[in-house]
């Protein structure tokens, strides 16, 4: 590269001003290692990196999704309830009373649906509580958790509690129990 002269203001004004020639590439050839702080030069890149919290965020979203599934129903619960309906139809004698038929055909399916909803709610509740409690058991000094992760985990816990309450009420026939037959 060519040389140019630089006056006191740093602009290239030509050799007539001060006569000092400066290599234009000299100031740009700064080693990248010289610009880094000492702590990052000696430490390996994989050490001392703060955890990103991606796992906790994902678990919080899973908790909220499971809580929502516990309230709306799942494919697994629907299939299990249909299976109980079929078993009730097969096991109930044709001459059985109406109360027995209703209990065997519809009551067991209703309880199975409530059971699966309760299992999803309990799972959502446990996962949400684990996400919220995780910083307390982590590395000291690194207990920072993203605010959105806490919010979504609390949503999962809340949905889990409501889903579990509704499942218990459905299973015990307090909520929408079988009709009286007789």
PDB file of C-alpha atoms in Angstrom:
ATOM      1  CA  UNK A   1       0.000   0.000   0.000  1.00  0.00           C
ATOM      2  CA  UNK A   2       1.025   3.542  -0.460  1.00  0.00           C
ATOM      3  CA  UNK A   3       1.846   6.020   2.215  1.00  0.00           C
ATOM      4  CA  UNK A   4       0.129   9.222   2.926  1.00  0.00           C
ATOM      5  CA  UNK A   5       0.720  12.051   5.296  1.00  0.00           C
ATOM      6  CA  UNK A   6      -1.533  13.027   8.114  1.00  0.00           C
ATOM      7  CA  UNK A   7      -1.762  16.483   9.623  1.00  0.00           C
ATOM      8  CA  UNK A   8      -2.674  17.207  13.247  1.00  0.00           C
ATOM      9  CA  UNK A   9      -6.422  16.814  12.637  1.00  0.00           C
ATOM     10  CA  UNK A  10      -5.978  13.330  11.219  1.00  0.00           C
ATOM     11  CA  UNK A  11      -6.878  14.224   7.652  1.00  0.00           C
ATOM     12  CA  UNK A  12      -4.594  13.467   4.804  1.00  0.00           C
ATOM     13  CA  UNK A  13      -3.427  16.916   3.642  1.00  0.00           C
ATOM     14  CA  UNK A  14      -0.438  15.971   1.624  1.00  0.00           C
ATOM     15  CA  UNK A  15       3.309  16.269   2.253  1.00  0.00           C
ATOM     16  CA  UNK A  16       3.308  20.061   2.241  1.00  0.00           C
ATOM     17  CA  UNK A  17       1.854  20.424   5.786  1.00  0.00           C
ATOM     18  CA  UNK A  18       4.040  18.445   8.188  1.00  0.00           C
ATOM     19  CA  UNK A  19       6.044  16.042   6.115  1.00  0.00           C
ATOM     20  CA  UNK A  20       5.265  13.022   8.328  1.00  0.00           C
ATOM     21  CA  UNK A  21       4.410   9.925   6.341  1.00  0.00           C
ATOM     22  CA  UNK A  22       2.156   7.336   8.001  1.00  0.00           C
ATOM     23  CA  UNK A  23       1.381   3.896   6.652  1.00  0.00           C
ATOM     24  CA  UNK A  24      -2.423   3.711   6.215  1.00  0.00           C
ATOM     25  CA  UNK A  25      -2.524  -0.001   7.083  1.00  0.00           C
ATOM     26  CA  UNK A  26      -0.430   0.368  10.233  1.00  0.00           C
ATOM     27  CA  UNK A  27      -3.234   1.675  12.447  1.00  0.00           C
ATOM     28  CA  UNK A  28      -5.664  -0.975  11.259  1.00  0.00           C
ATOM     29  CA  UNK A  29      -3.379  -3.937  11.916  1.00  0.00           C
ATOM     30  CA  UNK A  30      -4.324  -4.191  15.588  1.00  0.00           C
ATOM     31  CA  UNK A  31      -4.311  -7.741  16.828  1.00  0.00           C
ATOM     32  CA  UNK A  32      -7.803  -8.857  17.872  1.00  0.00           C
ATOM     33  CA  UNK A  33      -6.350 -10.396  21.023  1.00  0.00           C
ATOM     34  CA  UNK A  34      -5.086  -7.022  22.193  1.00  0.00           C
ATOM     35  CA  UNK A  35      -8.589  -5.546  22.171  1.00  0.00           C
ATOM     36  CA  UNK A  36     -10.109  -8.327  24.298  1.00  0.00           C
ATOM     37  CA  UNK A  37     -10.124  -8.053  28.072  1.00  0.00           C
ATOM     38  CA  UNK A  38      -7.653 -10.242  29.953  1.00  0.00           C
ATOM     39  CA  UNK A  39     -10.391 -12.446  31.431  1.00  0.00           C
ATOM     40  CA  UNK A  40     -11.580 -13.604  28.044  1.00  0.00           C
ATOM     41  CA  UNK A  41      -8.097 -14.192  26.597  1.00  0.00           C
ATOM     42  CA  UNK A  42      -7.103 -16.833  29.127  1.00  0.00           C
ATOM     43  CA  UNK A  43     -10.461 -18.498  29.850  1.00  0.00           C
ATOM     44  CA  UNK A  44     -11.843 -21.159  27.531  1.00  0.00           C
ATOM     45  CA  UNK A  45     -15.020 -20.110  25.790  1.00  0.00           C
ATOM     46  CA  UNK A  46     -17.122 -22.993  27.173  1.00  0.00           C
ATOM     47  CA  UNK A  47     -16.337 -22.139  30.814  1.00  0.00           C
ATOM     48  CA  UNK A  48     -17.908 -19.275  32.732  1.00  0.00           C
ATOM     49  CA  UNK A  49     -20.762 -18.908  30.302  1.00  0.00           C
ATOM     50  CA  UNK A  50     -24.058 -18.255  31.982  1.00  0.00           C
ATOM     51  CA  UNK A  51     -26.734 -20.853  31.208  1.00  0.00           C
ATOM     52  CA  UNK A  52     -29.127 -19.587  28.572  1.00  0.00           C
ATOM     53  CA  UNK A  53     -32.266 -20.803  30.346  1.00  0.00           C
ATOM     54  CA  UNK A  54     -33.618 -22.447  27.198  1.00  0.00           C
ATOM     55  CA  UNK A  55     -34.402 -25.665  29.061  1.00  0.00           C
ATOM     56  CA  UNK A  56     -36.290 -23.834  31.784  1.00  0.00           C
ATOM     57  CA  UNK A  57     -38.220 -21.842  29.199  1.00  0.00           C
ATOM     58  CA  UNK A  58     -39.138 -24.974  27.296  1.00  0.00           C
ATOM     59  CA  UNK A  59     -40.241 -26.719  30.490  1.00  0.00           C
ATOM     60  CA  UNK A  60     -42.381 -23.719  31.408  1.00  0.00           C
ATOM     61  CA  UNK A  61     -44.106 -23.832  28.008  1.00  0.00           C
ATOM     62  CA  UNK A  62     -44.628 -27.604  28.382  1.00  0.00           C
ATOM     63  CA  UNK A  63     -46.168 -27.012  31.805  1.00  0.00           C
ATOM     64  CA  UNK A  64     -48.620 -24.448  30.427  1.00  0.00           C
ATOM     65  CA  UNK A  65     -49.479 -26.690  27.475  1.00  0.00           C
ATOM     66  CA  UNK A  66     -50.117 -29.692  29.735  1.00  0.00           C
ATOM     67  CA  UNK A  67     -52.308 -27.542  31.955  1.00  0.00           C
ATOM     68  CA  UNK A  68     -54.326 -26.462  28.940  1.00  0.00           C
ATOM     69  CA  UNK A  69     -54.644 -30.066  27.761  1.00  0.00           C
ATOM     70  CA  UNK A  70     -55.906 -31.072  31.199  1.00  0.00           C
ATOM     71  CA  UNK A  71     -58.744 -28.571  30.843  1.00  0.00           C
ATOM     72  CA  UNK A  72     -59.682 -29.236  27.226  1.00  0.00           C
ATOM     73  CA  UNK A  73     -59.093 -32.978  27.045  1.00  0.00           C
ATOM     74  CA  UNK A  74     -56.575 -35.057  25.187  1.00  0.00           C
ATOM     75  CA  UNK A  75     -56.577 -37.675  22.497  1.00  0.00           C
ATOM     76  CA  UNK A  76     -55.343 -40.219  25.019  1.00  0.00           C
ATOM     77  CA  UNK A  77     -58.206 -39.432  27.399  1.00  0.00           C
ATOM     78  CA  UNK A  78     -60.743 -39.631  24.589  1.00  0.00           C
ATOM     79  CA  UNK A  79     -59.463 -43.020  23.427  1.00  0.00           C
ATOM     80  CA  UNK A  80     -59.410 -44.369  26.988  1.00  0.00           C
ATOM     81  CA  UNK A  81     -62.975 -43.147  27.579  1.00  0.00           C
ATOM     82  CA  UNK A  82     -64.156 -44.727  24.317  1.00  0.00           C
ATOM     83  CA  UNK A  83     -62.495 -47.980  25.338  1.00  0.00           C
ATOM     84  CA  UNK A  84     -64.308 -47.914  28.685  1.00  0.00           C
ATOM     85  CA  UNK A  85     -67.599 -47.264  26.872  1.00  0.00           C
ATOM     86  CA  UNK A  86     -66.991 -50.274  24.647  1.00  0.00           C
ATOM     87  CA  UNK A  87     -66.043 -52.480  27.602  1.00  0.00           C
ATOM     88  CA  UNK A  88     -69.165 -51.322  29.423  1.00  0.00           C
ATOM     89  CA  UNK A  89     -71.324 -52.285  26.451  1.00  0.00           C
ATOM     90  CA  UNK A  90     -69.690 -55.696  26.195  1.00  0.00           C
ATOM     91  CA  UNK A  91     -69.846 -56.510  29.897  1.00  0.00           C
ATOM     92  CA  UNK A  92     -73.354 -55.285  30.589  1.00  0.00           C
ATOM     93  CA  UNK A  93     -76.037 -57.905  30.205  1.00  0.00           C
ATOM     94  CA  UNK A  94     -79.005 -57.052  28.033  1.00  0.00           C
ATOM     95  CA  UNK A  95     -81.399 -57.630  30.897  1.00  0.00           C
ATOM     96  CA  UNK A  96     -79.453 -55.375  33.322  1.00  0.00           C
ATOM     97  CA  UNK A  97     -81.264 -52.482  34.877  1.00  0.00           C
ATOM     98  CA  UNK A  98     -81.027 -48.929  33.550  1.00  0.00           C
ATOM     99  CA  UNK A  99     -78.893 -47.733  36.475  1.00  0.00           C
ATOM    100  CA  UNK A 100     -76.376 -50.519  35.886  1.00  0.00           C
ATOM    101  CA  UNK A 101     -76.241 -49.816  32.149  1.00  0.00           C
ATOM    102  CA  UNK A 102     -75.714 -46.083  32.657  1.00  0.00           C
ATOM    103  CA  UNK A 103     -72.982 -46.662  35.218  1.00  0.00           C
ATOM    104  CA  UNK A 104     -71.143 -49.308  33.190  1.00  0.00           C
ATOM    105  CA  UNK A 105     -71.449 -47.641  29.789  1.00  0.00           C
ATOM    106  CA  UNK A 106     -71.170 -43.934  30.622  1.00  0.00           C
ATOM    107  CA  UNK A 107     -70.019 -43.616  34.232  1.00  0.00           C
ATOM    108  CA  UNK A 108     -66.779 -45.533  33.841  1.00  0.00           C
ATOM    109  CA  UNK A 109     -65.925 -43.596  30.664  1.00  0.00           C
ATOM    110  CA  UNK A 110     -66.588 -40.308  32.490  1.00  0.00           C
ATOM    111  CA  UNK A 111     -64.300 -41.344  35.343  1.00  0.00           C
ATOM    112  CA  UNK A 112     -61.590 -42.468  32.920  1.00  0.00           C
ATOM    113  CA  UNK A 113     -61.731 -39.109  31.159  1.00  0.00           C
ATOM    114  CA  UNK A 114     -61.463 -37.358  34.528  1.00  0.00           C
ATOM    115  CA  UNK A 115     -58.533 -39.570  35.510  1.00  0.00           C
ATOM    116  CA  UNK A 116     -56.547 -38.717  32.374  1.00  0.00           C
ATOM    117  CA  UNK A 117     -57.331 -35.026  32.769  1.00  0.00           C
ATOM    118  CA  UNK A 118     -56.104 -35.233  36.350  1.00  0.00           C
ATOM    119  CA  UNK A 119     -52.874 -36.935  35.280  1.00  0.00           C
ATOM    120  CA  UNK A 120     -52.164 -34.185  32.740  1.00  0.00           C
ATOM    121  CA  UNK A 121     -52.982 -31.533  35.354  1.00  0.00           C
ATOM    122  CA  UNK A 122     -50.733 -33.142  37.952  1.00  0.00           C
ATOM    123  CA  UNK A 123     -47.887 -33.354  35.431  1.00  0.00           C
ATOM    124  CA  UNK A 124     -48.362 -29.681  34.516  1.00  0.00           C
ATOM    125  CA  UNK A 125     -48.331 -28.749  38.184  1.00  0.00           C
ATOM    126  CA  UNK A 126     -45.154 -30.710  38.925  1.00  0.00           C
ATOM    127  CA  UNK A 127     -43.271 -29.401  35.872  1.00  0.00           C
ATOM    128  CA  UNK A 128     -44.288 -25.811  36.650  1.00  0.00           C
ATOM    129  CA  UNK A 129     -43.192 -26.084  40.280  1.00  0.00           C
ATOM    130  CA  UNK A 130     -39.861 -27.604  39.230  1.00  0.00           C
ATOM    131  CA  UNK A 131     -39.246 -24.699  36.831  1.00  0.00           C
ATOM    132  CA  UNK A 132     -40.057 -22.173  39.529  1.00  0.00           C
ATOM    133  CA  UNK A 133     -37.919 -23.939  42.146  1.00  0.00           C
ATOM    134  CA  UNK A 134     -34.952 -24.640  39.835  1.00  0.00           C
ATOM    135  CA  UNK A 135     -33.025 -21.398  40.512  1.00  0.00           C
ATOM    136  CA  UNK A 136     -32.922 -22.206  44.223  1.00  0.00           C
ATOM    137  CA  UNK A 137     -30.970 -25.400  43.507  1.00  0.00           C
ATOM    138  CA  UNK A 138     -28.661 -24.024  40.808  1.00  0.00           C
ATOM    139  CA  UNK A 139     -25.190 -22.559  40.993  1.00  0.00           C
ATOM    140  CA  UNK A 140     -24.984 -19.851  43.673  1.00  0.00           C
ATOM    141  CA  UNK A 141     -24.920 -16.416  42.109  1.00  0.00           C
ATOM    142  CA  UNK A 142     -26.638 -17.596  38.956  1.00  0.00           C
ATOM    143  CA  UNK A 143     -30.229 -17.635  40.097  1.00  0.00           C
ATOM    144  CA  UNK A 144     -31.430 -15.207  37.456  1.00  0.00           C
ATOM    145  CA  UNK A 145     -34.401 -16.510  35.533  1.00  0.00           C
ATOM    146  CA  UNK A 146     -36.076 -14.781  32.621  1.00  0.00           C
ATOM    147  CA  UNK A 147     -39.293 -13.039  33.664  1.00  0.00           C
ATOM    148  CA  UNK A 148     -41.278 -14.639  30.866  1.00  0.00           C
ATOM    149  CA  UNK A 149     -40.169 -18.078  32.040  1.00  0.00           C
ATOM    150  CA  UNK A 150     -41.537 -17.386  35.506  1.00  0.00           C
ATOM    151  CA  UNK A 151     -44.794 -16.064  34.058  1.00  0.00           C
ATOM    152  CA  UNK A 152     -45.341 -19.071  31.810  1.00  0.00           C
ATOM    153  CA  UNK A 153     -44.403 -21.459  34.628  1.00  0.00           C
ATOM    154  CA  UNK A 154     -46.922 -19.755  36.927  1.00  0.00           C
ATOM    155  CA  UNK A 155     -49.519 -20.104  34.167  1.00  0.00           C
ATOM    156  CA  UNK A 156     -48.729 -23.831  33.989  1.00  0.00           C
ATOM    157  CA  UNK A 157     -49.035 -24.174  37.751  1.00  0.00           C
ATOM    158  CA  UNK A 158     -52.337 -22.280  37.766  1.00  0.00           C
ATOM    159  CA  UNK A 159     -53.784 -24.309  34.917  1.00  0.00           C
ATOM    160  CA  UNK A 160     -52.567 -27.485  36.610  1.00  0.00           C
ATOM    161  CA  UNK A 161     -54.295 -26.580  39.873  1.00  0.00           C
ATOM    162  CA  UNK A 162     -57.567 -25.733  38.114  1.00  0.00           C
ATOM    163  CA  UNK A 163     -57.347 -28.880  35.960  1.00  0.00           C
ATOM    164  CA  UNK A 164     -56.638 -31.048  38.993  1.00  0.00           C
ATOM    165  CA  UNK A 165     -59.556 -29.531  40.899  1.00  0.00           C
ATOM    166  CA  UNK A 166     -61.923 -30.106  37.978  1.00  0.00           C
ATOM    167  CA  UNK A 167     -60.670 -33.660  37.514  1.00  0.00           C
ATOM    168  CA  UNK A 168     -61.307 -34.493  41.167  1.00  0.00           C
ATOM    169  CA  UNK A 169     -64.777 -32.937  40.972  1.00  0.00           C
ATOM    170  CA  UNK A 170     -65.563 -34.929  37.802  1.00  0.00           C
ATOM    171  CA  UNK A 171     -64.217 -38.184  39.215  1.00  0.00           C
ATOM    172  CA  UNK A 172     -66.222 -37.866  42.442  1.00  0.00           C
ATOM    173  CA  UNK A 173     -69.393 -36.959  40.486  1.00  0.00           C
ATOM    174  CA  UNK A 174     -69.696 -33.604  42.239  1.00  0.00           C
ATOM    175  CA  UNK A 175     -69.383 -31.874  38.874  1.00  0.00           C
ATOM    176  CA  UNK A 176     -71.782 -33.184  36.243  1.00  0.00           C
ATOM    177  CA  UNK A 177     -72.459 -36.508  37.909  1.00  0.00           C
ATOM    178  CA  UNK A 178     -74.475 -39.276  36.326  1.00  0.00           C
ATOM    179  CA  UNK A 179     -78.213 -38.714  36.194  1.00  0.00           C
ATOM    180  CA  UNK A 180     -80.407 -40.485  38.708  1.00  0.00           C
ATOM    181  CA  UNK A 181     -82.111 -43.491  37.167  1.00  0.00           C
ATOM    182  CA  UNK A 182     -84.823 -44.926  39.176  1.00  0.00           C
TER     183      UNK A 182
END
